[in-house]
Short mmCIF file of C-alpha atoms and ligand atoms in Angstrom, two decimals:
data_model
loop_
_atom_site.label_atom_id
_atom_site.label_comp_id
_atom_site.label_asym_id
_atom_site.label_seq_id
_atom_site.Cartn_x
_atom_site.Cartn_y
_atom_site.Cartn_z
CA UNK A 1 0.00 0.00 0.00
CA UNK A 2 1.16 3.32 -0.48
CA UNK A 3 1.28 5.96 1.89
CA UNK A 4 -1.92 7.89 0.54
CA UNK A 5 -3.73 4.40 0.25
CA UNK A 6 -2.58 3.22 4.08
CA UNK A 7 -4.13 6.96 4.91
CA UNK A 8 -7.64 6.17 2.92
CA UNK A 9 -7.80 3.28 4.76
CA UNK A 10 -7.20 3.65 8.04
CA UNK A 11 -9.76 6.84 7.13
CA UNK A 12 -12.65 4.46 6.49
CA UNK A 13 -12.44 1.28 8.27
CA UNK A 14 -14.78 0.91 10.96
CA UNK A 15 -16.06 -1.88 13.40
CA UNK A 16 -18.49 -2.39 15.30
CA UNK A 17 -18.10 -4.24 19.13
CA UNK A 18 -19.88 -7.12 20.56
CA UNK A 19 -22.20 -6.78 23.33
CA UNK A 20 -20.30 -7.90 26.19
CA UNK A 21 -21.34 -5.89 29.24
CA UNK A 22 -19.78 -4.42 32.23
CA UNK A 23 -21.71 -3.53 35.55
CA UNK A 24 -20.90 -1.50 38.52
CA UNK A 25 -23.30 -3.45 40.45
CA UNK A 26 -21.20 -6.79 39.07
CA UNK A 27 -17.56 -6.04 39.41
CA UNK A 28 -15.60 -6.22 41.94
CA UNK A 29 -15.13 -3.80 44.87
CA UNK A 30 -11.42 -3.70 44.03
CA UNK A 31 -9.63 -3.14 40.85
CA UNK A 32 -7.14 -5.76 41.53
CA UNK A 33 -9.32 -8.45 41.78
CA UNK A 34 -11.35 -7.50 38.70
CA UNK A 35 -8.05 -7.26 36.78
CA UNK A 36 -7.42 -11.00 38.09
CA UNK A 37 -10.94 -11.93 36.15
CA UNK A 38 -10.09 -10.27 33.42
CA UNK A 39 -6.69 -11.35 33.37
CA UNK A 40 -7.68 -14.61 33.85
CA UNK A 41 -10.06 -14.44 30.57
CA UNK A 42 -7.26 -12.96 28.53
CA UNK A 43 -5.38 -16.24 29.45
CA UNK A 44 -8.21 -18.48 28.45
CA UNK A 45 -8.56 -16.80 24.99
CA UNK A 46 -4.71 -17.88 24.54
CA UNK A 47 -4.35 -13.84 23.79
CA UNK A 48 -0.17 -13.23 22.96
CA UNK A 49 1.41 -11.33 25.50
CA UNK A 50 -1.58 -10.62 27.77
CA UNK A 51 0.58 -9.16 30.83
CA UNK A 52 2.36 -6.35 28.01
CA UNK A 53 1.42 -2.41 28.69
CA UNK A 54 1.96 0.52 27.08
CA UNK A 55 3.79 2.57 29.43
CA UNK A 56 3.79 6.33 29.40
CA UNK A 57 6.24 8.70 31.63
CA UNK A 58 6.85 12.40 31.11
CA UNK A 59 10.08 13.94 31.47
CA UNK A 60 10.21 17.11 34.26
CA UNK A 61 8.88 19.11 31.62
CA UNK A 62 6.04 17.21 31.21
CA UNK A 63 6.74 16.03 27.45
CA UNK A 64 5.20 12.56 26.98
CA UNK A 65 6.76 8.91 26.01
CA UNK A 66 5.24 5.74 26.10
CA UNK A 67 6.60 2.03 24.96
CA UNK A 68 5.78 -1.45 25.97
CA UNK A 69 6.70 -3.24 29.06
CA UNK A 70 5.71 -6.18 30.82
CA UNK A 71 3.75 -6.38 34.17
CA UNK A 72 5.05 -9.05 36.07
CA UNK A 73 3.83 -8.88 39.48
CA UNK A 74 1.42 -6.99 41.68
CA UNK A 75 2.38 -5.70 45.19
CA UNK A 76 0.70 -4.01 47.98
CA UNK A 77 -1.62 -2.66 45.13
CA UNK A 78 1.28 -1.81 42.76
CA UNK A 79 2.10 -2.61 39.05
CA UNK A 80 5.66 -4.09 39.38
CA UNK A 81 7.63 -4.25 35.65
CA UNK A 82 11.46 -4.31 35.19
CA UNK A 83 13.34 -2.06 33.68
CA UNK A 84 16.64 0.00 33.38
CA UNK A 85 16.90 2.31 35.40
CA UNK A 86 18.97 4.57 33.81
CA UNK A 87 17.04 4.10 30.79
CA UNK A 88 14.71 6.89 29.26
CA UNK A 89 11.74 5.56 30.93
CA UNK A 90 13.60 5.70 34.21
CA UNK A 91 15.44 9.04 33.81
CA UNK A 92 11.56 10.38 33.65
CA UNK A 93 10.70 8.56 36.28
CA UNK A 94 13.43 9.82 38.20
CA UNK A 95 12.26 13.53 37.77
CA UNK A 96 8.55 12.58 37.51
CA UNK A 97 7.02 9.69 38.70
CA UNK A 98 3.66 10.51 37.70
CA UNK A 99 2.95 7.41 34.77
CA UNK A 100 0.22 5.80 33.21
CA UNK A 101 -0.01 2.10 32.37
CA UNK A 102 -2.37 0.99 29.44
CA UNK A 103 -3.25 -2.59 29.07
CA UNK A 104 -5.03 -3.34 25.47
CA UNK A 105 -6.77 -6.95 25.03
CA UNK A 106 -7.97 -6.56 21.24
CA UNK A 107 -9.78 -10.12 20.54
CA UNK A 108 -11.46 -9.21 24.09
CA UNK A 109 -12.30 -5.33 23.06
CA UNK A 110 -11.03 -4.39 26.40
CA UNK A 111 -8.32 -2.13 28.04
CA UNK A 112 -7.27 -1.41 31.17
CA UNK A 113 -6.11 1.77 32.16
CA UNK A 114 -3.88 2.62 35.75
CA UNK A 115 -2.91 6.25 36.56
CA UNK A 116 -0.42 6.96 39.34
CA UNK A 117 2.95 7.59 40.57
CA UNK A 118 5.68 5.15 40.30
CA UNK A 119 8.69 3.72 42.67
CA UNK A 120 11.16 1.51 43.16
CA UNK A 121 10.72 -1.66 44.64
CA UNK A 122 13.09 -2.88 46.97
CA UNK A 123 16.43 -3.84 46.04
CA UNK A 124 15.74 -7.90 47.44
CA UNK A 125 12.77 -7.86 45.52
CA UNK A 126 14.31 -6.63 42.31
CA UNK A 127 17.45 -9.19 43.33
CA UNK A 128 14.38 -12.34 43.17
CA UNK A 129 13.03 -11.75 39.52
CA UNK A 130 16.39 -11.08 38.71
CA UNK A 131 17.97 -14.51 40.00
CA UNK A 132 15.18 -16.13 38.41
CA UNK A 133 15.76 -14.93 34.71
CA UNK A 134 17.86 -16.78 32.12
CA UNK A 135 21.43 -16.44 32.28
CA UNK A 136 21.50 -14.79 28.42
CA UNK A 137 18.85 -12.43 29.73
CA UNK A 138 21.04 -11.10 32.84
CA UNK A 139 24.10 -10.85 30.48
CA UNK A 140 21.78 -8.91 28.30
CA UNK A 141 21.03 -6.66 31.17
CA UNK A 142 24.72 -5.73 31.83
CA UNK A 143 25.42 -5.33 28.50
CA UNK A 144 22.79 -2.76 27.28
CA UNK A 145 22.99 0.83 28.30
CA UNK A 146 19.24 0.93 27.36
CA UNK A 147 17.99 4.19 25.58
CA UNK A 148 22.13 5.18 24.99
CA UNK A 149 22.70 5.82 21.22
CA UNK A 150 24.97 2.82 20.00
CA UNK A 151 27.37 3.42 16.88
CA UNK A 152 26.33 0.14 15.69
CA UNK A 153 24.91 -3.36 16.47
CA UNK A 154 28.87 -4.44 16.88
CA UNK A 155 28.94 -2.55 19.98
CA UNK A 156 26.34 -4.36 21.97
CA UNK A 157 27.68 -7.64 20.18
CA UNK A 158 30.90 -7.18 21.72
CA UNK A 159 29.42 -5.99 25.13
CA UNK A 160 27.57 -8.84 25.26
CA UNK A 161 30.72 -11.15 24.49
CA UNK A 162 32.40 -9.16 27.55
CA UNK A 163 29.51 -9.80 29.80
CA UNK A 164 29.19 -13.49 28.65
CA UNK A 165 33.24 -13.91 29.23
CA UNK A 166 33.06 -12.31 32.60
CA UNK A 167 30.46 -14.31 33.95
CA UNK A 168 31.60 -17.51 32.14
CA UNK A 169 32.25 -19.43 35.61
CA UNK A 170 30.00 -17.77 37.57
CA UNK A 171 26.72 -19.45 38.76
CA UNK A 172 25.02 -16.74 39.66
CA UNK A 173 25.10 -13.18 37.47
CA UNK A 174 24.59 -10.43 40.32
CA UNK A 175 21.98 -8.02 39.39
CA UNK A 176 23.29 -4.85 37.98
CA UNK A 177 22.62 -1.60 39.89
CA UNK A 178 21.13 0.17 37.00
CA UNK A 179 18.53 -3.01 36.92
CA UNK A 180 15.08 -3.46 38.68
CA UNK A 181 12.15 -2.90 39.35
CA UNK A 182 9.35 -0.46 39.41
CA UNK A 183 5.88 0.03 41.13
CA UNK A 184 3.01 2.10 39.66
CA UNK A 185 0.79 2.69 42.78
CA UNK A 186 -2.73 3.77 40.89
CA UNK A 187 -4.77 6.08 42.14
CA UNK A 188 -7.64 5.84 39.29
CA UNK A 189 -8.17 2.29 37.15
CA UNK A 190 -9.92 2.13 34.41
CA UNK A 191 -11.62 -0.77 32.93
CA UNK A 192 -13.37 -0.18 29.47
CA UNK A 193 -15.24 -2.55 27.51
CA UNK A 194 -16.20 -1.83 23.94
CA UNK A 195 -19.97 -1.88 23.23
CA UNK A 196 -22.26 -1.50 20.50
CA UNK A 197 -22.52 1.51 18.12
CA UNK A 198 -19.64 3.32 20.71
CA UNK A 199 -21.70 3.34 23.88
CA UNK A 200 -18.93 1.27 25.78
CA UNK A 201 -18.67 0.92 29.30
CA UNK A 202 -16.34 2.52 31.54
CA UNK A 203 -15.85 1.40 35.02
CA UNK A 204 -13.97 3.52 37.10
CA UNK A 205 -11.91 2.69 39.89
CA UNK A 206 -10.89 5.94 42.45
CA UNK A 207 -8.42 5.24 45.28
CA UNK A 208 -10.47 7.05 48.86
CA UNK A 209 -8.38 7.00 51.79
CA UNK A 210 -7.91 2.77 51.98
CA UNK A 211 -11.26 2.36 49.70
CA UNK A 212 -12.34 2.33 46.20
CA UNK A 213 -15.22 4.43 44.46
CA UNK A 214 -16.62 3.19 41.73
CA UNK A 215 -18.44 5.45 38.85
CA UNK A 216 -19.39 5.46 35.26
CA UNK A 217 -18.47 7.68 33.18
CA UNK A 218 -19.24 8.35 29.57
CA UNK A 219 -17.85 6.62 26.93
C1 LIG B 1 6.23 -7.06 24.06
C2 LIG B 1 7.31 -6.16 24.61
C3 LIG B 1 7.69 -6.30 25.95
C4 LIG B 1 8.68 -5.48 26.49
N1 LIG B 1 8.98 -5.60 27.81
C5 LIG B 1 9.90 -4.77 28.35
C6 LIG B 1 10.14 -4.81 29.75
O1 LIG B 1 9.52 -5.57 30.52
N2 LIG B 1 11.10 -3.98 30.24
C7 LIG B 1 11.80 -3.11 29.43
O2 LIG B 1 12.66 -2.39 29.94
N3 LIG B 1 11.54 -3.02 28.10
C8 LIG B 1 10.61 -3.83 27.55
N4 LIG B 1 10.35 -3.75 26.20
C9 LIG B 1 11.11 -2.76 25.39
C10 LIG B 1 10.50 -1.36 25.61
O3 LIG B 1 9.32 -1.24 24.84
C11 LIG B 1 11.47 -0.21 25.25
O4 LIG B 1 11.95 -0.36 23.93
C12 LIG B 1 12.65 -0.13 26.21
O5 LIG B 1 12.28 -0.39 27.54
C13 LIG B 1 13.31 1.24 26.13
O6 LIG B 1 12.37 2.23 26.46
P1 LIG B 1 12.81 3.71 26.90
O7 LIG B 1 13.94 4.14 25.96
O8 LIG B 1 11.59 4.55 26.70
O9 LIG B 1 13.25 3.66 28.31
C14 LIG B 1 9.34 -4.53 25.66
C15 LIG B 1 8.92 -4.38 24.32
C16 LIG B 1 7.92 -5.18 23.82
C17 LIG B 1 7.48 -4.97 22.39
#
């Protein structure tokens, strides 16, 4: 397709969404445990990748960047992923830890949306996922300066081959510094579910003191 034709299309395709509903009155009081349903149904429907978010940070000046990362644990109501943390993700998060996490389940029509402020989890707990990756993955780790400009895919070849040489006898790789994890603490979940002719349902989640309010709002 060319350009103008990938523009026409994207112009006029449309679809409609199946009637699936949501309900205040059937979800649960707390947005964790409805993400553990919902979760749960994204497994059944063998969906690729169903713990991968689209995470957006802002730098201090408030200019917007989002990528992909995956959510691999949940903690005292926290998103936990793992990341650099000298990365461009984490230099934001360093001068602004306001993020928001977006969870898309397309075959399901759903998303999942958390808005809050990230931190760090603690160093043993980033040390436990850490231990329990593949060896290539922890060499892979030390070896990328993630979000540094590289003069070429040599460079991270040969860091790699450094890593892998300098770890050769070692049973365990020690968890870099620069590696671990972080917590998004929500304050406001979202849980949308695409319905008929665009009136979809939006379940809101607001964090009250140790409680959650639920609401509606439009779609
Ligand atoms: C499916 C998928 C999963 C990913 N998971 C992670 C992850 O868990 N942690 C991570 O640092 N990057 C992950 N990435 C790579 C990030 O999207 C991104 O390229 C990288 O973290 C650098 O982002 P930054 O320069 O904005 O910091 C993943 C990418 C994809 C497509």
């Amino acid at each position: 397709m060319s350009l103008e034709e990938v523009k026409n299309y994207m112009n006029s395709i449309r679809r409609d969404f199946a009637d699936r509903p949501l309900n205040e009155d059937s979800v649960k009081s707390n947005p964790f445990e409805q993400y553990a349903i919902w979760f749960e149904e994204a497994v059944n429907a063998q969906l690729l990748d169903p713990y991968a978010m689209n995470l957006s940070t802002a730098d201090a000046k408030g200019k917007p960047s989002s990528r992909i990362v995956y959510l691999r644990d949940i903690i005292d109501e926290g998103i936990v992923f793992y990341t650099n943390y000298n990365s461009q993700k984490g230099k934001n998060l360093q001068d602004n830890p306001a993020a928001s996490a977006l969870i898309f389940w397309s075959e399901l029509e759903r998303q999942v949306r958390f808005e809050g402020r990230v931190e760090k989890v603690s160093a043993e707990i980033s040390d436990k996922y850490f231990a329990a990756r593949p060896k290539e993955s922890k060499i892979g780790a030390w070896a990328s300066h993630q979000s540094d400009v590289l003069s070429d895919r040599m460079q991270l070849e040969e860091q790699v081959k450094f890593f892998t040489e300098k770890f050769k006898d070692s049973e365990e790789v020690p968890r870099p510094e620069f590696w671990g994890g972080y917590r998004l603490i929500p304050t406001r979940v979202e849980f949308w579910q695409g319905r008929p002719s665009r009136l979809h349902d939006r379940i809101i989640y607001l964090k009250k003191e140790n409680d959650w309010e639920i609401v509606r709002v439009n779609p």
